[in-house]
């Protein structure tokens, strides 16, 4: 297929499918994913190879737009008010799901411990591409204002991804080192506890790097406010965020957390510029959303997903149950003053899986990790099951479970 024709069909099909599903009172994202699934299945080998070469960069760019918007939507005062619950929401559900998934993978699929941990952290991440835009939409509509529930989920979900990706990266490096020594049969793939110390260092590094870059950008933006247009500021911010992600490949720090921190610091130090950039990024998201979700749909291999079978569905269910308990535990430990309806919404909002699973699902297979095909199959299956269901739950139940954009209700 000609590359120009592919781009036309890709963008037009993604937009039309989103409009159709929106007209059916279903999330537009669902239409994009389904279109990508059908388009990728039928186009097959006709898809230009350049598309798959560009896919990781395009997916990363779209993810950066999401995280920058998330950072630009979180105020320091709000974060201070929900700080402990947000941190716990970013750590406890992810670790609870991974802790439940690890023995499940070992029991149901007979994987070595280290491979089971890798598989667990592929699955143990909420989808920022589903959750963050949904929370921003609820915030803009005035839902959940009383307890800042959308902001709580925004901050928690972003940290959740950082924790999952960081643990995955650390254990992947360990697995590759062990395979180089022990051979490719998977023997000796056990966990060395000392490497876990890299996780807090990675997160701390992400906060430090993102904070410093955010301060530098805020200082420069406030002093060149009239000389540089908002579009140019947005372009510069995107390029620097991409550079952060690239730099994290050489110097290990949590790049995604750094990107979100840049937006947070920019809002705190130069609010006028932050609002301008946020408006521009909202427009960029119109295109980035199509690119991201159609690519996710195209990456799904139905045959691979079905290969996981009922055992794969059971693993996903075990993980979601543990994640739900983790969310409730995090809210309890953080003493969050939420109603039971708001707590239920937090549980549902943490269900969707898509972006991280699409990005990481094939990595163990490409790295030659034993069981890589199985990890990919379960990751794909988790996207097909949880993304549409979770998205429908957020869109359908959010306005019902959260306080609405109305004057305060009378007591009693």
mmCIF file of C-alpha atoms in Angstrom:
data_model
loop_
_atom_site.group_PDB
_atom_site.id
_atom_site.type_symbol
_atom_site.label_atom_id
_atom_site.label_comp_id
_atom_site.label_asym_id
_atom_site.label_seq_id
_atom_site.Cartn_x
_atom_site.Cartn_y
_atom_site.Cartn_z
ATOM 1 C CA UNK A 1 0.000 0.000 0.000
ATOM 2 C CA UNK A 2 1.235 3.481 -0.860
ATOM 3 C CA UNK A 3 2.342 5.365 2.282
ATOM 4 C CA UNK A 4 0.337 8.485 1.390
ATOM 5 C CA UNK A 5 -2.820 6.420 0.895
ATOM 6 C CA UNK A 6 -2.194 4.608 4.170
ATOM 7 C CA UNK A 7 -1.978 7.892 6.116
ATOM 8 C CA UNK A 8 -5.213 9.138 4.528
ATOM 9 C CA UNK A 9 -7.096 5.928 5.341
ATOM 10 C CA UNK A 10 -5.523 5.772 8.812
ATOM 11 C CA UNK A 11 -6.573 9.271 9.873
ATOM 12 C CA UNK A 12 -9.924 9.357 8.084
ATOM 13 C CA UNK A 13 -10.920 5.903 9.303
ATOM 14 C CA UNK A 14 -9.921 6.699 12.880
ATOM 15 C CA UNK A 15 -11.881 9.948 12.909
ATOM 16 C CA UNK A 16 -15.010 8.512 11.247
ATOM 17 C CA UNK A 17 -15.067 5.459 13.527
ATOM 18 C CA UNK A 18 -14.758 7.717 16.578
ATOM 19 C CA UNK A 19 -17.669 9.858 15.385
ATOM 20 C CA UNK A 20 -19.813 6.780 14.747
ATOM 21 C CA UNK A 21 -19.235 5.314 18.208
ATOM 22 C CA UNK A 22 -19.759 8.737 19.796
ATOM 23 C CA UNK A 23 -23.081 8.938 17.943
ATOM 24 C CA UNK A 24 -24.010 5.600 19.531
ATOM 25 C CA UNK A 25 -23.231 7.109 22.974
ATOM 26 C CA UNK A 26 -20.079 4.992 23.210
ATOM 27 C CA UNK A 27 -16.565 6.384 23.769
ATOM 28 C CA UNK A 28 -14.874 7.541 20.568
ATOM 29 C CA UNK A 29 -11.671 5.836 21.695
ATOM 30 C CA UNK A 30 -13.437 2.496 21.390
ATOM 31 C CA UNK A 31 -14.199 3.201 17.736
ATOM 32 C CA UNK A 32 -10.576 4.080 17.026
ATOM 33 C CA UNK A 33 -9.277 0.874 18.611
ATOM 34 C CA UNK A 34 -11.826 -1.252 16.753
ATOM 35 C CA UNK A 35 -10.977 0.471 13.478
ATOM 36 C CA UNK A 36 -7.273 -0.151 14.100
ATOM 37 C CA UNK A 37 -8.014 -3.798 14.858
ATOM 38 C CA UNK A 38 -9.973 -4.275 11.620
ATOM 39 C CA UNK A 39 -7.622 -2.131 9.545
ATOM 40 C CA UNK A 40 -4.525 -3.953 10.798
ATOM 41 C CA UNK A 41 -6.132 -7.373 10.285
ATOM 42 C CA UNK A 42 -7.262 -6.759 6.710
ATOM 43 C CA UNK A 43 -4.351 -4.579 5.573
ATOM 44 C CA UNK A 44 -1.839 -7.070 6.972
ATOM 45 C CA UNK A 45 1.322 -7.190 4.914
ATOM 46 C CA UNK A 46 0.107 -4.235 2.834
ATOM 47 C CA UNK A 47 0.905 -1.870 5.713
ATOM 48 C CA UNK A 48 4.089 0.031 4.741
ATOM 49 C CA UNK A 49 7.077 -1.102 6.856
ATOM 50 C CA UNK A 50 7.800 2.551 7.635
ATOM 51 C CA UNK A 51 4.617 2.623 9.736
ATOM 52 C CA UNK A 52 5.945 -0.007 12.143
ATOM 53 C CA UNK A 53 9.315 1.776 12.239
ATOM 54 C CA UNK A 54 7.585 5.015 13.255
ATOM 55 C CA UNK A 55 5.005 3.425 15.588
ATOM 56 C CA UNK A 56 7.147 3.480 18.789
ATOM 57 C CA UNK A 57 8.039 7.143 18.265
ATOM 58 C CA UNK A 58 4.444 8.135 17.496
ATOM 59 C CA UNK A 59 3.110 6.205 20.488
ATOM 60 C CA UNK A 60 5.688 7.810 22.771
ATOM 61 C CA UNK A 61 4.850 11.268 21.404
ATOM 62 C CA UNK A 62 1.144 10.744 22.057
ATOM 63 C CA UNK A 63 1.902 9.477 25.551
ATOM 64 C CA UNK A 64 3.982 12.600 26.198
ATOM 65 C CA UNK A 65 1.032 14.793 25.193
ATOM 66 C CA UNK A 66 -1.108 12.914 27.724
ATOM 67 C CA UNK A 67 1.418 13.244 30.559
ATOM 68 C CA UNK A 68 2.125 16.922 29.883
ATOM 69 C CA UNK A 69 -1.605 17.631 29.971
ATOM 70 C CA UNK A 70 -1.828 15.694 33.223
ATOM 71 C CA UNK A 71 1.008 17.690 34.788
ATOM 72 C CA UNK A 72 -0.476 20.972 33.580
ATOM 73 C CA UNK A 73 -3.794 19.999 35.172
ATOM 74 C CA UNK A 74 -2.483 19.418 38.714
ATOM 75 C CA UNK A 75 -2.101 22.380 41.068
ATOM 76 C CA UNK A 76 0.283 22.301 44.003
ATOM 77 C CA UNK A 77 -2.458 23.236 46.470
ATOM 78 C CA UNK A 78 -4.657 20.404 45.237
ATOM 79 C CA UNK A 79 -1.772 17.918 45.274
ATOM 80 C CA UNK A 80 -0.889 18.971 48.825
ATOM 81 C CA UNK A 81 -4.467 18.297 49.875
ATOM 82 C CA UNK A 82 -4.580 14.831 48.270
ATOM 83 C CA UNK A 83 -0.848 14.118 48.467
ATOM 84 C CA UNK A 84 -0.681 10.954 50.571
ATOM 85 C CA UNK A 85 -3.708 9.232 48.962
ATOM 86 C CA UNK A 86 -2.338 10.103 45.498
ATOM 87 C CA UNK A 87 1.077 8.618 46.287
ATOM 88 C CA UNK A 88 -0.487 5.488 47.752
ATOM 89 C CA UNK A 89 -2.808 5.211 44.723
ATOM 90 C CA UNK A 90 0.287 5.300 42.536
ATOM 91 C CA UNK A 91 2.086 2.525 44.406
ATOM 92 C CA UNK A 92 -0.231 0.178 46.321
ATOM 93 C CA UNK A 93 -2.633 -0.969 43.520
ATOM 94 C CA UNK A 94 0.237 -1.638 41.103
ATOM 95 C CA UNK A 95 2.251 -3.638 43.626
ATOM 96 C CA UNK A 96 -0.865 -5.468 44.845
ATOM 97 C CA UNK A 97 -1.720 -6.532 41.293
ATOM 98 C CA UNK A 98 1.853 -7.583 40.550
ATOM 99 C CA UNK A 99 2.012 -9.539 43.820
ATOM 100 C CA UNK A 100 -1.134 -11.459 42.856
ATOM 101 C CA UNK A 101 -0.176 -11.929 39.205
ATOM 102 C CA UNK A 102 3.302 -13.335 39.875
ATOM 103 C CA UNK A 103 2.146 -16.581 41.569
ATOM 104 C CA UNK A 104 -0.786 -16.759 39.126
ATOM 105 C CA UNK A 105 1.598 -16.799 36.147
ATOM 106 C CA UNK A 106 3.823 -19.356 37.893
ATOM 107 C CA UNK A 107 0.860 -21.597 38.752
ATOM 108 C CA UNK A 108 -1.171 -21.381 35.536
ATOM 109 C CA UNK A 109 1.665 -21.143 33.003
ATOM 110 C CA UNK A 110 4.625 -22.692 34.866
ATOM 111 C CA UNK A 111 6.875 -19.664 34.343
ATOM 112 C CA UNK A 112 10.146 -19.115 36.249
ATOM 113 C CA UNK A 113 9.883 -16.531 39.026
ATOM 114 C CA UNK A 114 11.712 -13.728 37.211
ATOM 115 C CA UNK A 115 9.696 -14.214 34.009
ATOM 116 C CA UNK A 116 6.478 -14.291 36.035
ATOM 117 C CA UNK A 117 7.449 -10.967 37.640
ATOM 118 C CA UNK A 118 8.123 -9.495 34.189
ATOM 119 C CA UNK A 119 4.708 -10.656 32.977
ATOM 120 C CA UNK A 120 3.080 -9.283 36.129
ATOM 121 C CA UNK A 121 4.476 -5.784 35.645
ATOM 122 C CA UNK A 122 3.502 -5.762 31.964
ATOM 123 C CA UNK A 123 -0.092 -6.201 33.103
ATOM 124 C CA UNK A 124 0.102 -4.222 36.370
ATOM 125 C CA UNK A 125 -0.262 -0.756 34.861
ATOM 126 C CA UNK A 126 -3.344 1.328 34.263
ATOM 127 C CA UNK A 127 -3.677 2.882 30.794
ATOM 128 C CA UNK A 128 -2.759 6.597 30.847
ATOM 129 C CA UNK A 129 -4.197 7.004 27.349
ATOM 130 C CA UNK A 130 -7.627 5.950 28.614
ATOM 131 C CA UNK A 131 -7.624 7.292 32.161
ATOM 132 C CA UNK A 132 -5.948 10.701 31.880
ATOM 133 C CA UNK A 133 -8.105 12.151 29.054
ATOM 134 C CA UNK A 134 -11.211 10.761 30.775
ATOM 135 C CA UNK A 135 -10.272 12.421 34.084
ATOM 136 C CA UNK A 136 -9.479 15.712 32.348
ATOM 137 C CA UNK A 137 -12.896 15.596 30.668
ATOM 138 C CA UNK A 138 -14.608 14.971 34.022
ATOM 139 C CA UNK A 139 -12.626 17.826 35.597
ATOM 140 C CA UNK A 140 -13.568 20.205 32.801
ATOM 141 C CA UNK A 141 -17.227 19.201 33.219
ATOM 142 C CA UNK A 142 -17.104 19.861 36.968
ATOM 143 C CA UNK A 143 -17.537 16.282 38.188
ATOM 144 C CA UNK A 144 -15.823 15.094 41.361
ATOM 145 C CA UNK A 145 -14.972 18.627 42.462
ATOM 146 C CA UNK A 146 -15.819 18.132 46.159
ATOM 147 C CA UNK A 147 -12.999 15.678 46.850
ATOM 148 C CA UNK A 148 -10.922 16.343 43.700
ATOM 149 C CA UNK A 149 -11.381 12.709 42.665
ATOM 150 C CA UNK A 150 -10.292 13.222 39.014
ATOM 151 C CA UNK A 151 -7.075 14.922 40.194
ATOM 152 C CA UNK A 152 -6.451 12.123 42.689
ATOM 153 C CA UNK A 153 -6.750 9.568 39.885
ATOM 154 C CA UNK A 154 -4.696 11.720 37.480
ATOM 155 C CA UNK A 155 -1.760 11.860 39.870
ATOM 156 C CA UNK A 156 -2.104 8.279 41.083
ATOM 157 C CA UNK A 157 -2.483 6.727 37.623
ATOM 158 C CA UNK A 158 0.550 8.576 36.268
ATOM 159 C CA UNK A 159 2.707 7.354 39.165
ATOM 160 C CA UNK A 160 1.196 3.866 38.777
ATOM 161 C CA UNK A 161 2.609 3.658 35.249
ATOM 162 C CA UNK A 162 5.993 4.915 36.385
ATOM 163 C CA UNK A 163 6.169 2.245 39.106
ATOM 164 C CA UNK A 164 5.128 -0.556 36.724
ATOM 165 C CA UNK A 165 7.508 0.485 33.935
ATOM 166 C CA UNK A 166 10.397 1.015 36.357
ATOM 167 C CA UNK A 167 9.978 -2.410 37.981
ATOM 168 C CA UNK A 168 9.601 -3.993 34.529
ATOM 169 C CA UNK A 169 12.766 -2.339 33.212
ATOM 170 C CA UNK A 170 14.833 -3.311 36.258
ATOM 171 C CA UNK A 171 13.743 -6.962 36.096
ATOM 172 C CA UNK A 172 14.129 -7.122 32.300
ATOM 173 C CA UNK A 173 17.756 -6.020 32.604
ATOM 174 C CA UNK A 174 18.310 -8.653 35.281
ATOM 175 C CA UNK A 175 16.669 -11.363 33.133
ATOM 176 C CA UNK A 176 18.832 -10.479 30.133
ATOM 177 C CA UNK A 177 21.989 -10.614 32.263
ATOM 178 C CA UNK A 178 20.990 -14.006 33.697
ATOM 179 C CA UNK A 179 20.187 -15.391 30.224
ATOM 180 C CA UNK A 180 23.566 -14.268 28.918
ATOM 181 C CA UNK A 181 25.196 -16.327 31.678
ATOM 182 C CA UNK A 182 22.809 -19.297 31.986
ATOM 183 C CA UNK A 183 21.726 -19.655 28.351
ATOM 184 C CA UNK A 184 18.320 -19.297 26.742
ATOM 185 C CA UNK A 185 16.502 -22.149 28.469
ATOM 186 C CA UNK A 186 15.297 -20.005 31.375
ATOM 187 C CA UNK A 187 17.328 -21.855 34.009
ATOM 188 C CA UNK A 188 18.498 -19.668 36.851
ATOM 189 C CA UNK A 189 15.965 -16.918 36.218
ATOM 190 C CA UNK A 190 15.537 -15.959 39.853
ATOM 191 C CA UNK A 191 15.277 -12.508 41.392
ATOM 192 C CA UNK A 192 18.214 -10.673 42.941
ATOM 193 C CA UNK A 193 16.665 -8.475 45.631
ATOM 194 C CA UNK A 194 19.478 -5.935 45.486
ATOM 195 C CA UNK A 195 18.303 -4.594 42.119
ATOM 196 C CA UNK A 196 15.042 -3.405 43.696
ATOM 197 C CA UNK A 197 17.001 -0.507 45.198
ATOM 198 C CA UNK A 198 17.139 0.944 41.678
ATOM 199 C CA UNK A 199 13.385 1.617 41.706
ATOM 200 C CA UNK A 200 13.250 4.480 44.256
ATOM 201 C CA UNK A 201 16.431 5.913 42.717
ATOM 202 C CA UNK A 202 14.769 5.927 39.297
ATOM 203 C CA UNK A 203 11.639 7.643 40.633
ATOM 204 C CA UNK A 204 13.683 10.196 42.585
ATOM 205 C CA UNK A 205 15.772 10.871 39.495
ATOM 206 C CA UNK A 206 12.641 11.464 37.433
ATOM 207 C CA UNK A 207 11.323 13.991 39.946
ATOM 208 C CA UNK A 208 14.686 15.769 40.101
ATOM 209 C CA UNK A 209 15.267 15.958 36.337
ATOM 210 C CA UNK A 210 11.671 16.970 35.594
ATOM 211 C CA UNK A 211 11.704 19.576 38.357
ATOM 212 C CA UNK A 212 14.936 21.173 37.154
ATOM 213 C CA UNK A 213 13.803 21.259 33.526
ATOM 214 C CA UNK A 214 10.426 22.658 34.586
ATOM 215 C CA UNK A 215 12.111 25.463 36.559
ATOM 216 C CA UNK A 216 14.362 26.284 33.608
ATOM 217 C CA UNK A 217 11.433 26.370 31.178
ATOM 218 C CA UNK A 218 9.320 28.461 33.538
ATOM 219 C CA UNK A 219 12.152 30.974 33.979
ATOM 220 C CA UNK A 220 12.755 31.235 30.225
ATOM 221 C CA UNK A 221 9.054 31.305 29.303
ATOM 222 C CA UNK A 222 8.172 34.114 31.705
ATOM 223 C CA UNK A 223 11.017 36.261 30.381
ATOM 224 C CA UNK A 224 10.286 35.644 26.701
ATOM 225 C CA UNK A 225 6.509 35.595 27.034
ATOM 226 C CA UNK A 226 5.843 38.154 24.277
ATOM 227 C CA UNK A 227 8.724 37.153 21.995
ATOM 228 C CA UNK A 228 7.802 33.478 21.566
ATOM 229 C CA UNK A 229 4.340 32.381 20.443
ATOM 230 C CA UNK A 230 2.347 29.787 22.362
ATOM 231 C CA UNK A 231 2.661 27.351 19.449
ATOM 232 C CA UNK A 232 6.453 27.634 19.567
ATOM 233 C CA UNK A 233 6.460 27.142 23.339
ATOM 234 C CA UNK A 234 4.362 23.992 22.904
ATOM 235 C CA UNK A 235 6.692 22.665 20.211
ATOM 236 C CA UNK A 236 9.738 23.332 22.406
ATOM 237 C CA UNK A 237 8.091 21.593 25.363
ATOM 238 C CA UNK A 238 7.262 18.525 23.253
ATOM 239 C CA UNK A 239 10.801 18.300 21.858
ATOM 240 C CA UNK A 240 12.376 18.604 25.310
ATOM 241 C CA UNK A 241 9.992 15.970 26.686
ATOM 242 C CA UNK A 242 11.003 13.589 23.889
ATOM 243 C CA UNK A 243 14.632 14.338 24.719
ATOM 244 C CA UNK A 244 13.950 13.386 28.347
ATOM 245 C CA UNK A 245 12.571 10.016 27.253
ATOM 246 C CA UNK A 246 15.618 9.434 25.057
ATOM 247 C CA UNK A 247 18.027 10.508 27.801
ATOM 248 C CA UNK A 248 16.428 7.989 30.179
ATOM 249 C CA UNK A 249 17.769 5.216 27.925
ATOM 250 C CA UNK A 250 21.313 6.266 28.834
ATOM 251 C CA UNK A 251 20.904 7.597 32.385
ATOM 252 C CA UNK A 252 18.266 5.585 34.207
ATOM 253 C CA UNK A 253 15.482 7.713 35.650
ATOM 254 C CA UNK A 254 11.683 7.608 35.450
ATOM 255 C CA UNK A 255 11.220 9.560 32.213
ATOM 256 C CA UNK A 256 7.416 9.538 32.251
ATOM 257 C CA UNK A 257 7.350 10.947 35.774
ATOM 258 C CA UNK A 258 9.889 13.582 34.701
ATOM 259 C CA UNK A 259 7.648 14.647 31.799
ATOM 260 C CA UNK A 260 4.623 15.066 34.053
ATOM 261 C CA UNK A 261 6.723 16.945 36.622
ATOM 262 C CA UNK A 262 7.765 19.464 33.953
ATOM 263 C CA UNK A 263 4.107 20.345 33.357
ATOM 264 C CA UNK A 264 3.405 20.535 37.089
ATOM 265 C CA UNK A 265 6.325 22.929 37.748
ATOM 266 C CA UNK A 266 5.457 25.065 34.721
ATOM 267 C CA UNK A 267 1.908 25.537 36.032
ATOM 268 C CA UNK A 268 3.253 26.449 39.473
ATOM 269 C CA UNK A 269 5.924 28.915 38.300
ATOM 270 C CA UNK A 270 4.482 30.449 35.109
ATOM 271 C CA UNK A 271 0.726 29.910 35.112
ATOM 272 C CA UNK A 272 -0.090 32.113 32.120
ATOM 273 C CA UNK A 273 2.268 30.174 29.860
ATOM 274 C CA UNK A 274 1.028 26.880 31.301
ATOM 275 C CA UNK A 275 -2.567 27.710 30.376
ATOM 276 C CA UNK A 276 -1.540 28.685 26.837
ATOM 277 C CA UNK A 277 0.413 25.472 26.358
ATOM 278 C CA UNK A 278 -2.415 23.380 27.833
ATOM 279 C CA UNK A 279 -4.840 24.833 25.268
ATOM 280 C CA UNK A 280 -2.424 24.032 22.431
ATOM 281 C CA UNK A 281 -1.846 20.493 23.708
ATOM 282 C CA UNK A 282 -5.609 19.945 23.845
ATOM 283 C CA UNK A 283 -5.673 20.668 20.104
ATOM 284 C CA UNK A 284 -2.646 18.457 19.442
ATOM 285 C CA UNK A 285 -4.450 15.667 21.306
ATOM 286 C CA UNK A 286 -7.160 15.575 18.617
ATOM 287 C CA UNK A 287 -4.574 14.167 16.193
ATOM 288 C CA UNK A 288 -2.476 12.321 18.774
ATOM 289 C CA UNK A 289 -5.551 10.474 20.054
ATOM 290 C CA UNK A 290 -6.309 9.052 16.607
ATOM 291 C CA UNK A 291 -2.689 8.053 16.052
ATOM 292 C CA UNK A 292 -2.317 6.398 19.453
ATOM 293 C CA UNK A 293 -5.504 4.366 19.588
ATOM 294 C CA UNK A 294 -5.559 3.269 15.953
ATOM 295 C CA UNK A 295 -1.952 2.089 16.367
ATOM 296 C CA UNK A 296 -2.908 0.220 19.545
ATOM 297 C CA UNK A 297 -5.709 -1.489 17.635
ATOM 298 C CA UNK A 298 -3.372 -2.362 14.773
ATOM 299 C CA UNK A 299 -0.868 -3.870 17.222
ATOM 300 C CA UNK A 300 -3.455 -6.324 18.526
ATOM 301 C CA UNK A 301 -3.148 -9.814 17.057
ATOM 302 C CA UNK A 302 -6.428 -11.682 17.566
ATOM 303 C CA UNK A 303 -4.799 -15.093 17.143
ATOM 304 C CA UNK A 304 -2.149 -14.242 19.728
ATOM 305 C CA UNK A 305 -4.804 -13.009 22.158
ATOM 306 C CA UNK A 306 -6.893 -16.151 21.744
ATOM 307 C CA UNK A 307 -3.798 -18.290 22.343
ATOM 308 C CA UNK A 308 -3.852 -17.236 25.993
ATOM 309 C CA UNK A 309 -7.274 -18.881 26.345
ATOM 310 C CA UNK A 310 -9.301 -19.122 29.540
ATOM 311 C CA UNK A 311 -6.158 -19.229 31.657
ATOM 312 C CA UNK A 312 -5.253 -15.788 30.341
ATOM 313 C CA UNK A 313 -8.691 -14.450 31.267
ATOM 314 C CA UNK A 314 -8.341 -15.959 34.741
ATOM 315 C CA UNK A 315 -4.965 -14.267 35.221
ATOM 316 C CA UNK A 316 -6.438 -10.916 34.170
ATOM 317 C CA UNK A 317 -9.385 -11.375 36.552
ATOM 318 C CA UNK A 318 -7.032 -12.225 39.437
ATOM 319 C CA UNK A 319 -5.001 -9.108 38.709
ATOM 320 C CA UNK A 320 -8.052 -6.834 38.552
ATOM 321 C CA UNK A 321 -9.400 -8.226 41.826
ATOM 322 C CA UNK A 322 -6.062 -7.557 43.524
ATOM 323 C CA UNK A 323 -5.921 -4.082 41.967
ATOM 324 C CA UNK A 324 -9.407 -3.280 43.285
ATOM 325 C CA UNK A 325 -8.359 -4.311 46.790
ATOM 326 C CA UNK A 326 -5.176 -2.278 46.367
ATOM 327 C CA UNK A 327 -7.152 0.847 45.464
ATOM 328 C CA UNK A 328 -9.413 0.462 48.499
ATOM 329 C CA UNK A 329 -6.394 -0.194 50.734
ATOM 330 C CA UNK A 330 -4.587 2.883 49.383
ATOM 331 C CA UNK A 331 -7.619 5.092 50.033
ATOM 332 C CA UNK A 332 -7.963 3.659 53.553
ATOM 333 C CA UNK A 333 -4.282 4.066 54.407
ATOM 334 C CA UNK A 334 -4.336 7.590 52.984
ATOM 335 C CA UNK A 335 -7.466 8.420 54.993
ATOM 336 C CA UNK A 336 -9.128 9.814 51.882
ATOM 337 C CA UNK A 337 -12.484 11.364 52.735
ATOM 338 C CA UNK A 338 -14.443 9.811 49.899
ATOM 339 C CA UNK A 339 -17.950 8.429 49.728
ATOM 340 C CA UNK A 340 -18.398 4.772 48.834
ATOM 341 C CA UNK A 341 -19.565 5.861 45.386
ATOM 342 C CA UNK A 342 -16.341 7.812 44.873
ATOM 343 C CA UNK A 343 -14.294 4.854 46.122
ATOM 344 C CA UNK A 344 -16.084 2.564 43.666
ATOM 345 C CA UNK A 345 -15.342 5.021 40.867
ATOM 346 C CA UNK A 346 -11.633 4.996 41.795
ATOM 347 C CA UNK A 347 -11.662 1.192 41.540
ATOM 348 C CA UNK A 348 -13.329 1.261 38.108
ATOM 349 C CA UNK A 349 -11.068 4.042 36.813
ATOM 350 C CA UNK A 350 -8.030 1.866 37.576
ATOM 351 C CA UNK A 351 -9.210 -1.059 35.427
ATOM 352 C CA UNK A 352 -8.404 -0.044 31.793
ATOM 353 C CA UNK A 353 -5.216 -1.400 30.251
ATOM 354 C CA UNK A 354 -3.941 -0.432 26.801
ATOM 355 C CA UNK A 355 -0.953 1.863 26.313
ATOM 356 C CA UNK A 356 1.645 0.295 28.583
ATOM 357 C CA UNK A 357 0.592 -3.225 27.594
ATOM 358 C CA UNK A 358 0.846 -2.323 23.890
ATOM 359 C CA UNK A 359 4.278 -0.771 24.464
ATOM 360 C CA UNK A 360 5.778 -3.466 26.702
ATOM 361 C CA UNK A 361 3.914 -6.624 25.676
ATOM 362 C CA UNK A 362 6.301 -7.595 22.895
ATOM 363 C CA UNK A 363 9.523 -6.520 24.656
ATOM 364 C CA UNK A 364 10.222 -9.830 26.484
ATOM 365 C CA UNK A 365 9.677 -11.761 23.238
ATOM 366 C CA UNK A 366 12.032 -9.455 21.324
ATOM 367 C CA UNK A 367 14.598 -9.811 24.131
ATOM 368 C CA UNK A 368 14.509 -13.609 23.858
ATOM 369 C CA UNK A 369 12.958 -14.159 27.295
ATOM 370 C CA UNK A 370 11.438 -17.672 27.669
ATOM 371 C CA UNK A 371 7.651 -17.346 27.716
ATOM 372 C CA UNK A 372 7.739 -14.094 25.737
ATOM 373 C CA UNK A 373 4.988 -15.302 23.389
ATOM 374 C CA UNK A 374 2.715 -15.985 26.353
ATOM 375 C CA UNK A 375 3.370 -12.557 27.896
ATOM 376 C CA UNK A 376 2.450 -10.908 24.590
ATOM 377 C CA UNK A 377 -0.722 -12.991 24.300
ATOM 378 C CA UNK A 378 -1.965 -12.096 27.786
ATOM 379 C CA UNK A 379 -1.049 -8.423 27.291
ATOM 380 C CA UNK A 380 -3.080 -8.285 24.079
ATOM 381 C CA UNK A 381 -5.985 -10.080 25.732
ATOM 382 C CA UNK A 382 -5.938 -7.587 28.617
ATOM 383 C CA UNK A 383 -6.283 -4.711 26.135
ATOM 384 C CA UNK A 384 -9.238 -6.326 24.391
ATOM 385 C CA UNK A 385 -11.029 -7.062 27.674
ATOM 386 C CA UNK A 386 -10.288 -4.148 29.985
ATOM 387 C CA UNK A 387 -9.925 -1.095 27.719
ATOM 388 C CA UNK A 388 -13.493 -0.982 26.362
ATOM 389 C CA UNK A 389 -15.106 -2.207 29.592
ATOM 390 C CA UNK A 390 -13.138 0.193 31.779
ATOM 391 C CA UNK A 391 -13.713 3.116 29.454
ATOM 392 C CA UNK A 392 -17.455 2.488 29.327
ATOM 393 C CA UNK A 393 -17.518 2.252 33.130
ATOM 394 C CA UNK A 394 -15.686 5.571 33.518
ATOM 395 C CA UNK A 395 -17.839 7.414 31.005
ATOM 396 C CA UNK A 396 -21.112 5.828 32.083
ATOM 397 C CA UNK A 397 -20.751 5.709 35.866
ATOM 398 C CA UNK A 398 -18.504 8.718 36.473
ATOM 399 C CA UNK A 399 -21.322 11.294 36.312
ATOM 400 C CA UNK A 400 -23.456 9.060 38.548
ATOM 401 C CA UNK A 401 -20.895 8.224 41.227
ATOM 402 C CA UNK A 402 -19.241 11.656 41.476
ATOM 403 C CA UNK A 403 -20.763 14.934 42.581
ATOM 404 C CA UNK A 404 -21.852 16.881 39.524
ATOM 405 C CA UNK A 405 -21.303 20.388 38.165
ATOM 406 C CA UNK A 406 -24.056 21.832 40.340
ATOM 407 C CA UNK A 407 -24.256 24.060 43.392
ATOM 408 C CA UNK A 408 -23.552 22.261 46.633
ATOM 409 C CA UNK A 409 -26.344 19.928 47.588
ATOM 410 C CA UNK A 410 -28.259 20.701 50.771
ATOM 411 C CA UNK A 411 -27.178 18.616 53.736
ATOM 412 C CA UNK A 412 -29.290 15.556 54.412
#
